[in-house]
PDB file of C-alpha atoms in Angstrom:
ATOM      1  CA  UNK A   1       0.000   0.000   0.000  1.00 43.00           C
ATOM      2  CA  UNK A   2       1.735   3.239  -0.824  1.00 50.00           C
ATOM      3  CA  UNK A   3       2.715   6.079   1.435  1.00 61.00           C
ATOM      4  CA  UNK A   4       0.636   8.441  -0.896  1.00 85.00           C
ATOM      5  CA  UNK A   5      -2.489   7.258   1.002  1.00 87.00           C
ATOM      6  CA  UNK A   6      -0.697   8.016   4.536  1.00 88.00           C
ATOM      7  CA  UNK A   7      -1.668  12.035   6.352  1.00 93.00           C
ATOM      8  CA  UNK A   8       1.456  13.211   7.593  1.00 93.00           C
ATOM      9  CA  UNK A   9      -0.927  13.294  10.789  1.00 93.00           C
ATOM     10  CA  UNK A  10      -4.215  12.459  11.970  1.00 91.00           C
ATOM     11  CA  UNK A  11      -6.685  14.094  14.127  1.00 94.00           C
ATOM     12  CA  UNK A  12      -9.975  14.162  16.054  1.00 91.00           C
ATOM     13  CA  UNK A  13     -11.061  16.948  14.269  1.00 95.00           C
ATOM     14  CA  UNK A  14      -9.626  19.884  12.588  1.00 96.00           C
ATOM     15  CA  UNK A  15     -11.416  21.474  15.652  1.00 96.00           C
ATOM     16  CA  UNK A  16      -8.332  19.908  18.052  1.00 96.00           C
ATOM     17  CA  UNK A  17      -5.705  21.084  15.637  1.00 97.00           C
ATOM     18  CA  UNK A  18      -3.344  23.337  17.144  1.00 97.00           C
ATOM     19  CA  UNK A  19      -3.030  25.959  14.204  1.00 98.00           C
ATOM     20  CA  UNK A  20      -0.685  28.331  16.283  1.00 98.00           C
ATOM     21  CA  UNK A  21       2.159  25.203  16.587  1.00 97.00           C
ATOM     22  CA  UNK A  22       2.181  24.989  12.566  1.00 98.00           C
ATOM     23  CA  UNK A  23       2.231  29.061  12.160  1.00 98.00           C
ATOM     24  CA  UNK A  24       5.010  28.790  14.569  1.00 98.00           C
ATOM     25  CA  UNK A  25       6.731  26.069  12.543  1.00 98.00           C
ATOM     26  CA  UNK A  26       6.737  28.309   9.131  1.00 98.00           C
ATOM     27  CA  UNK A  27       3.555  27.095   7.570  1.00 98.00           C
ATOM     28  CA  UNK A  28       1.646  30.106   6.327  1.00 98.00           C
ATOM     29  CA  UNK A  29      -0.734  28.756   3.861  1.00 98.00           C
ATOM     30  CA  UNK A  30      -3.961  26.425   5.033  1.00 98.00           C
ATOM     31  CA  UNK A  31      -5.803  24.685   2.561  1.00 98.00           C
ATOM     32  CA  UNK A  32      -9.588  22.789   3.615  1.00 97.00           C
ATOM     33  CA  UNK A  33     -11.786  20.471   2.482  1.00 96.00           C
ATOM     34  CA  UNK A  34     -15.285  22.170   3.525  1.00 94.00           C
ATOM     35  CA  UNK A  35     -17.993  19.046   3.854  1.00 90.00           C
ATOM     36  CA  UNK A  36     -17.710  16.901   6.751  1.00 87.00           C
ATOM     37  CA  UNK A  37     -13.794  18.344   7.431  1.00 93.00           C
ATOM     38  CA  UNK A  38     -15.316  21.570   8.701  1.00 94.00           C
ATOM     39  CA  UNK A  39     -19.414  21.026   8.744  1.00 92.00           C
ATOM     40  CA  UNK A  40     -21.976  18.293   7.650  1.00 87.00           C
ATOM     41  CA  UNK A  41     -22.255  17.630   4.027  1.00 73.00           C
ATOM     42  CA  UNK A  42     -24.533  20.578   2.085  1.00 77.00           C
ATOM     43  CA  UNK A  43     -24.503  22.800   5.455  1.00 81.00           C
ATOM     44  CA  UNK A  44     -23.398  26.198   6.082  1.00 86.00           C
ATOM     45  CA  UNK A  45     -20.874  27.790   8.583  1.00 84.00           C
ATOM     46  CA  UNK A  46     -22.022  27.497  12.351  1.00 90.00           C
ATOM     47  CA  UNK A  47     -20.427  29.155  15.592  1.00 91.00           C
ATOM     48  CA  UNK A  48     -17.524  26.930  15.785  1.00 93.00           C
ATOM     49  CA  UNK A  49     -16.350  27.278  12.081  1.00 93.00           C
ATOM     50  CA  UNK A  50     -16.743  30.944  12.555  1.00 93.00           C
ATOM     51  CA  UNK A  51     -14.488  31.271  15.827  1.00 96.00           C
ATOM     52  CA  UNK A  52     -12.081  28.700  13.834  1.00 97.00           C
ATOM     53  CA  UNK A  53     -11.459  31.440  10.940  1.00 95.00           C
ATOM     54  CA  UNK A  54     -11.581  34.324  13.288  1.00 96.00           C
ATOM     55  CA  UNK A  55      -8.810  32.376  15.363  1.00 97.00           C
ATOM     56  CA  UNK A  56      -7.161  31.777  12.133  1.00 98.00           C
ATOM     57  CA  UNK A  57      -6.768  35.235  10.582  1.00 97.00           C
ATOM     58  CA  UNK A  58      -5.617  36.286  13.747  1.00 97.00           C
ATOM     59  CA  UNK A  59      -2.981  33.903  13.634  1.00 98.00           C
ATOM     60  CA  UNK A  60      -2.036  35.002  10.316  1.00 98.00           C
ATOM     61  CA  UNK A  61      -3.103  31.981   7.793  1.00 98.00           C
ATOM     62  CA  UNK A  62      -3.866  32.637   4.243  1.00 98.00           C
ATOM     63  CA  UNK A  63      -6.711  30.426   3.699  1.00 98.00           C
ATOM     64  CA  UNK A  64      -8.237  28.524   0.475  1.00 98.00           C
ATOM     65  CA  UNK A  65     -10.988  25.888   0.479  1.00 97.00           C
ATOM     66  CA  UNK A  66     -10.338  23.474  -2.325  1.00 98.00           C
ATOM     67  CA  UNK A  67     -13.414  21.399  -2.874  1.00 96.00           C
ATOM     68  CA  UNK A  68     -14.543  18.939  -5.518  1.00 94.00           C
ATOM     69  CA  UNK A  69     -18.100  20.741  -5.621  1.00 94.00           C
ATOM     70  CA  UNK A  70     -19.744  22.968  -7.510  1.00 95.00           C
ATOM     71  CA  UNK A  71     -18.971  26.782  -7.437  1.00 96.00           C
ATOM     72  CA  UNK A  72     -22.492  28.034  -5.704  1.00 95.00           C
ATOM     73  CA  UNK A  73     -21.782  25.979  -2.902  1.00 94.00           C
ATOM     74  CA  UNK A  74     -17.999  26.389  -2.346  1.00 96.00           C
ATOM     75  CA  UNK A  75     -18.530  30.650  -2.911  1.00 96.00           C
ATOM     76  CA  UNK A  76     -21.476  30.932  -0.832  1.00 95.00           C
ATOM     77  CA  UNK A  77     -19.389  28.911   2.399  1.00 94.00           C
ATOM     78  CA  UNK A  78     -16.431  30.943   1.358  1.00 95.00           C
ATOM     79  CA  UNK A  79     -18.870  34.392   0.990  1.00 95.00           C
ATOM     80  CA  UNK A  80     -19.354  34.435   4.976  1.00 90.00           C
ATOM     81  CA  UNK A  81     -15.376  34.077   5.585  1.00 93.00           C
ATOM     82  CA  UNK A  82     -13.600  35.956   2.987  1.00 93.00           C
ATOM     83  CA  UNK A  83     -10.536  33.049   1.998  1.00 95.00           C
ATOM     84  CA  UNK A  84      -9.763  31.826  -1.386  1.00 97.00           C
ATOM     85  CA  UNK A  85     -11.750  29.214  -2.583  1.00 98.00           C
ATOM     86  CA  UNK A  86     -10.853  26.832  -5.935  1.00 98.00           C
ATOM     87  CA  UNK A  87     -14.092  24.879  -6.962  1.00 97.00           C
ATOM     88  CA  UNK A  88     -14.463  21.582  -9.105  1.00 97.00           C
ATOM     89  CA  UNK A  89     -11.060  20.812  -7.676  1.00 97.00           C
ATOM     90  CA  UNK A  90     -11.094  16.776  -9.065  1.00 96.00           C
ATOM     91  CA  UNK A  91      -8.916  16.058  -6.464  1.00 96.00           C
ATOM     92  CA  UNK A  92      -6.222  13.665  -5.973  1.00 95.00           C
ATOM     93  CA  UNK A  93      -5.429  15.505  -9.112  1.00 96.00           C
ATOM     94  CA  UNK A  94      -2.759  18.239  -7.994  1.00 96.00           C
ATOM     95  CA  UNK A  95      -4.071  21.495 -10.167  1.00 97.00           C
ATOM     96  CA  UNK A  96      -6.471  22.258  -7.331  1.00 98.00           C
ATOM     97  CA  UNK A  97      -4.196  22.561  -4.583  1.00 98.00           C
ATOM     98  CA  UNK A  98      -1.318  24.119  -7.102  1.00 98.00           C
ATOM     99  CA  UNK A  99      -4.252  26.573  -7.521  1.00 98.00           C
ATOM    100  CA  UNK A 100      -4.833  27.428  -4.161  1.00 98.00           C
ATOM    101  CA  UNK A 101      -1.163  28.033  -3.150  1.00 98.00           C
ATOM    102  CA  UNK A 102      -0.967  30.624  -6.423  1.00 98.00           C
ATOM    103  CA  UNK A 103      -3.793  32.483  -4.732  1.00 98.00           C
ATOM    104  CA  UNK A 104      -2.349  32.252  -1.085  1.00 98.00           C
ATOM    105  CA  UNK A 105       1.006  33.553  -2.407  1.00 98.00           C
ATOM    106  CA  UNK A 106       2.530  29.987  -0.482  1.00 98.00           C
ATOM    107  CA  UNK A 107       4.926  27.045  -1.687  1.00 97.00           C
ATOM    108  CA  UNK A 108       4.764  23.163  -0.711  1.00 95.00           C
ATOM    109  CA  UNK A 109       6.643  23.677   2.626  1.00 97.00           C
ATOM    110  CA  UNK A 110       4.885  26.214   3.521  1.00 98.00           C
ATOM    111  CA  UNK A 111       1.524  25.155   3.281  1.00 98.00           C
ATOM    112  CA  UNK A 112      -0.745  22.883   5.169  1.00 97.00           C
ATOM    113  CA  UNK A 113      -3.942  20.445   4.146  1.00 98.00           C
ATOM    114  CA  UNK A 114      -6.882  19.417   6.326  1.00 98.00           C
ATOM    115  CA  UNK A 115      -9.165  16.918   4.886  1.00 96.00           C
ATOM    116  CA  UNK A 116     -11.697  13.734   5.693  1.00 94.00           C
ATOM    117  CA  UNK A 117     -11.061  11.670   3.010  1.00 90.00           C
ATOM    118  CA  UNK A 118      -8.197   9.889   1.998  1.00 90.00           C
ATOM    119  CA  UNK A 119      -8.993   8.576  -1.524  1.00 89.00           C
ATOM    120  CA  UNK A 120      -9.375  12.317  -2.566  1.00 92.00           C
ATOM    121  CA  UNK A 121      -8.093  14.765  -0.140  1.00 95.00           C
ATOM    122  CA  UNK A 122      -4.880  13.150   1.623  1.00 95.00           C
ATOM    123  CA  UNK A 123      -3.943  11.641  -1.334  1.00 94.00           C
ATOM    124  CA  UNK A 124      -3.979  14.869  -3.465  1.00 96.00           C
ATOM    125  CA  UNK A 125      -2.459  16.975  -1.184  1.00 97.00           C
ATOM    126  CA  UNK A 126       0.648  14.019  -0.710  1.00 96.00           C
ATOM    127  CA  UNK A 127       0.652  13.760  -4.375  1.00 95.00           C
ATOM    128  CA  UNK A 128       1.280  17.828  -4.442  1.00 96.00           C
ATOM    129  CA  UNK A 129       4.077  17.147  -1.481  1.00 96.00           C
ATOM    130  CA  UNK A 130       2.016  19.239   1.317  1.00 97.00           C
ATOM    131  CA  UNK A 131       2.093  18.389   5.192  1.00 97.00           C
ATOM    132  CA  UNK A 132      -1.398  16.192   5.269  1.00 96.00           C
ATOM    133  CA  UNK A 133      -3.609  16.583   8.020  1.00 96.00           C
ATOM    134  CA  UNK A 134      -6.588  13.903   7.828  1.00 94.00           C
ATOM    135  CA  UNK A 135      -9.230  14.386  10.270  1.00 95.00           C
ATOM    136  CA  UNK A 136     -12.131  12.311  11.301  1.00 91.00           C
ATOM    137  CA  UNK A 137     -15.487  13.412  10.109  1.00 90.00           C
ATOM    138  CA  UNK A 138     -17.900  15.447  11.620  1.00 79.00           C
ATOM    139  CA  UNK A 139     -21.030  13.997  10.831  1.00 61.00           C
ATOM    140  CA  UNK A 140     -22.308  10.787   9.569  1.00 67.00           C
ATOM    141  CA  UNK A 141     -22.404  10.122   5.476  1.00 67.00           C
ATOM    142  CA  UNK A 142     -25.262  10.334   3.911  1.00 66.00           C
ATOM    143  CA  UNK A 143     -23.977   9.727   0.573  1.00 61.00           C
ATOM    144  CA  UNK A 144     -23.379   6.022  -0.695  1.00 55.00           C
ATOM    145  CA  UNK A 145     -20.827   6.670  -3.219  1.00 62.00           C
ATOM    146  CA  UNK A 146     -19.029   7.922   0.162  1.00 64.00           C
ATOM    147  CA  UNK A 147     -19.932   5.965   2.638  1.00 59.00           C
ATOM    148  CA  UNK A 148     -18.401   3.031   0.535  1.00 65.00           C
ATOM    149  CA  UNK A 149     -15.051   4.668   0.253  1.00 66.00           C
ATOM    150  CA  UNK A 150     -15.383   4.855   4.153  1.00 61.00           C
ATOM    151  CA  UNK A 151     -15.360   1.731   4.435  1.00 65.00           C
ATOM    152  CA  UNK A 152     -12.208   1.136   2.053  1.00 68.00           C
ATOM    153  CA  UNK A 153     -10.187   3.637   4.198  1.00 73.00           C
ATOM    154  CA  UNK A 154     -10.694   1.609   7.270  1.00 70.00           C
ATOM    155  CA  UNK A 155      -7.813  -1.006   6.564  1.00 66.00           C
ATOM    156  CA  UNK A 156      -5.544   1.937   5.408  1.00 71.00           C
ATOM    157  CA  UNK A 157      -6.608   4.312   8.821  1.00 72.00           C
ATOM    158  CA  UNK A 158      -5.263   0.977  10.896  1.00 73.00           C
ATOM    159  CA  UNK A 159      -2.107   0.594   9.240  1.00 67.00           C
ATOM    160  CA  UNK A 160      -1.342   3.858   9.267  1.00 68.00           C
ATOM    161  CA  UNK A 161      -2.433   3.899  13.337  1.00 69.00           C
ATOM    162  CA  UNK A 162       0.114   1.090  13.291  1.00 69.00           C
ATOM    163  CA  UNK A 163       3.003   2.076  11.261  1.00 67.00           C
ATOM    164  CA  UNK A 164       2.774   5.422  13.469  1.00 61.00           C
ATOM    165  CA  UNK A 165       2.845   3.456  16.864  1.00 55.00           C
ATOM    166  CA  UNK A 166       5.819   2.094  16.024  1.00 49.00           C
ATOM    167  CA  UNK A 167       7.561   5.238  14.871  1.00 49.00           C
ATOM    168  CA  UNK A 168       6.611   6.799  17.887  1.00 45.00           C
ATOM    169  CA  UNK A 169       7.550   3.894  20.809  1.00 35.00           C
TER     170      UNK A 169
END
């Protein structure tokens, strides 16, 4: 099983992601997946997204949602924020996330990925050689077509879960 399908980390939720540590590190462009990485599939920002981005910005992150939906939907979450946004992304492919650093003004090292999916979102982003964050969902599919590849990520969630024990013992 390749690497490619390995985060560089994984989390709880991009909620319990100490942003501040990565600023601190030199990472100064953020790039997000928007459904079920930040909200439930279709939905719009709530109190805890907003605090996120206002946490953010004050922090200092240039920000850029890369999404494989349509534009209304990825403008009209982005409209309430003010980031970048790059729409019909196709990730894995790579011209999505390449797109979002040109707008953030950021290179590979310097930017960061936070997604729920590793088929399309860790996978892209390792493909395009950026520090991969994967992050648990935060709401329950509702979407077959997803909920299978759920269930094709489990095997690779518990090897990586292994493989990083044993790094870190």
């Amino acid at each position: 099983m390749g690497k490619g399908l390995f985060p560089s980390e994984y989390y709880d939720s991009a909620y319990s992601i100490n942003f501040q540590k990565y600023y601190d590190l030199g990472y100064r462009g953020l790039i997000l997946d928007i459904d079920n990485t930040l909200v439930p599939h279709d939905e719009m920002h709530d109190d805890r997204s907003r605090e996120l981005f206002k946490k953010l910005k004050e922090i200092g992150f240039k920000m850029c949602f890369v999404s494989n939906n349509d534009e209304p939907r990825v403008k009209e979450f982005n409209d309430e924020v003010g980031c970048f946004y790059v729409f019909n992304a196709e990730k894995p492919k790579i011209k999505g996330y390449v797109e979002a650093m040109k707008k953030m003004g950021t290179k590979h090292e310097t930017t960061l990925f936070v997604g729920d999916q590793i088929f399309t979102d860790i996978l892209g982003a390792n493909r395009t050689r950026l520090h991969s964050i994967l992050v648990k969902p935060v709401a329950k599919e509702k979407y077959f077509h997803i909920v299978l590849k759920r269930i094709l990520e489990v095997p690779i969630k518990g090897l990586y879960l292994i493989n990083h024990k044993l790094k870190t013992k």
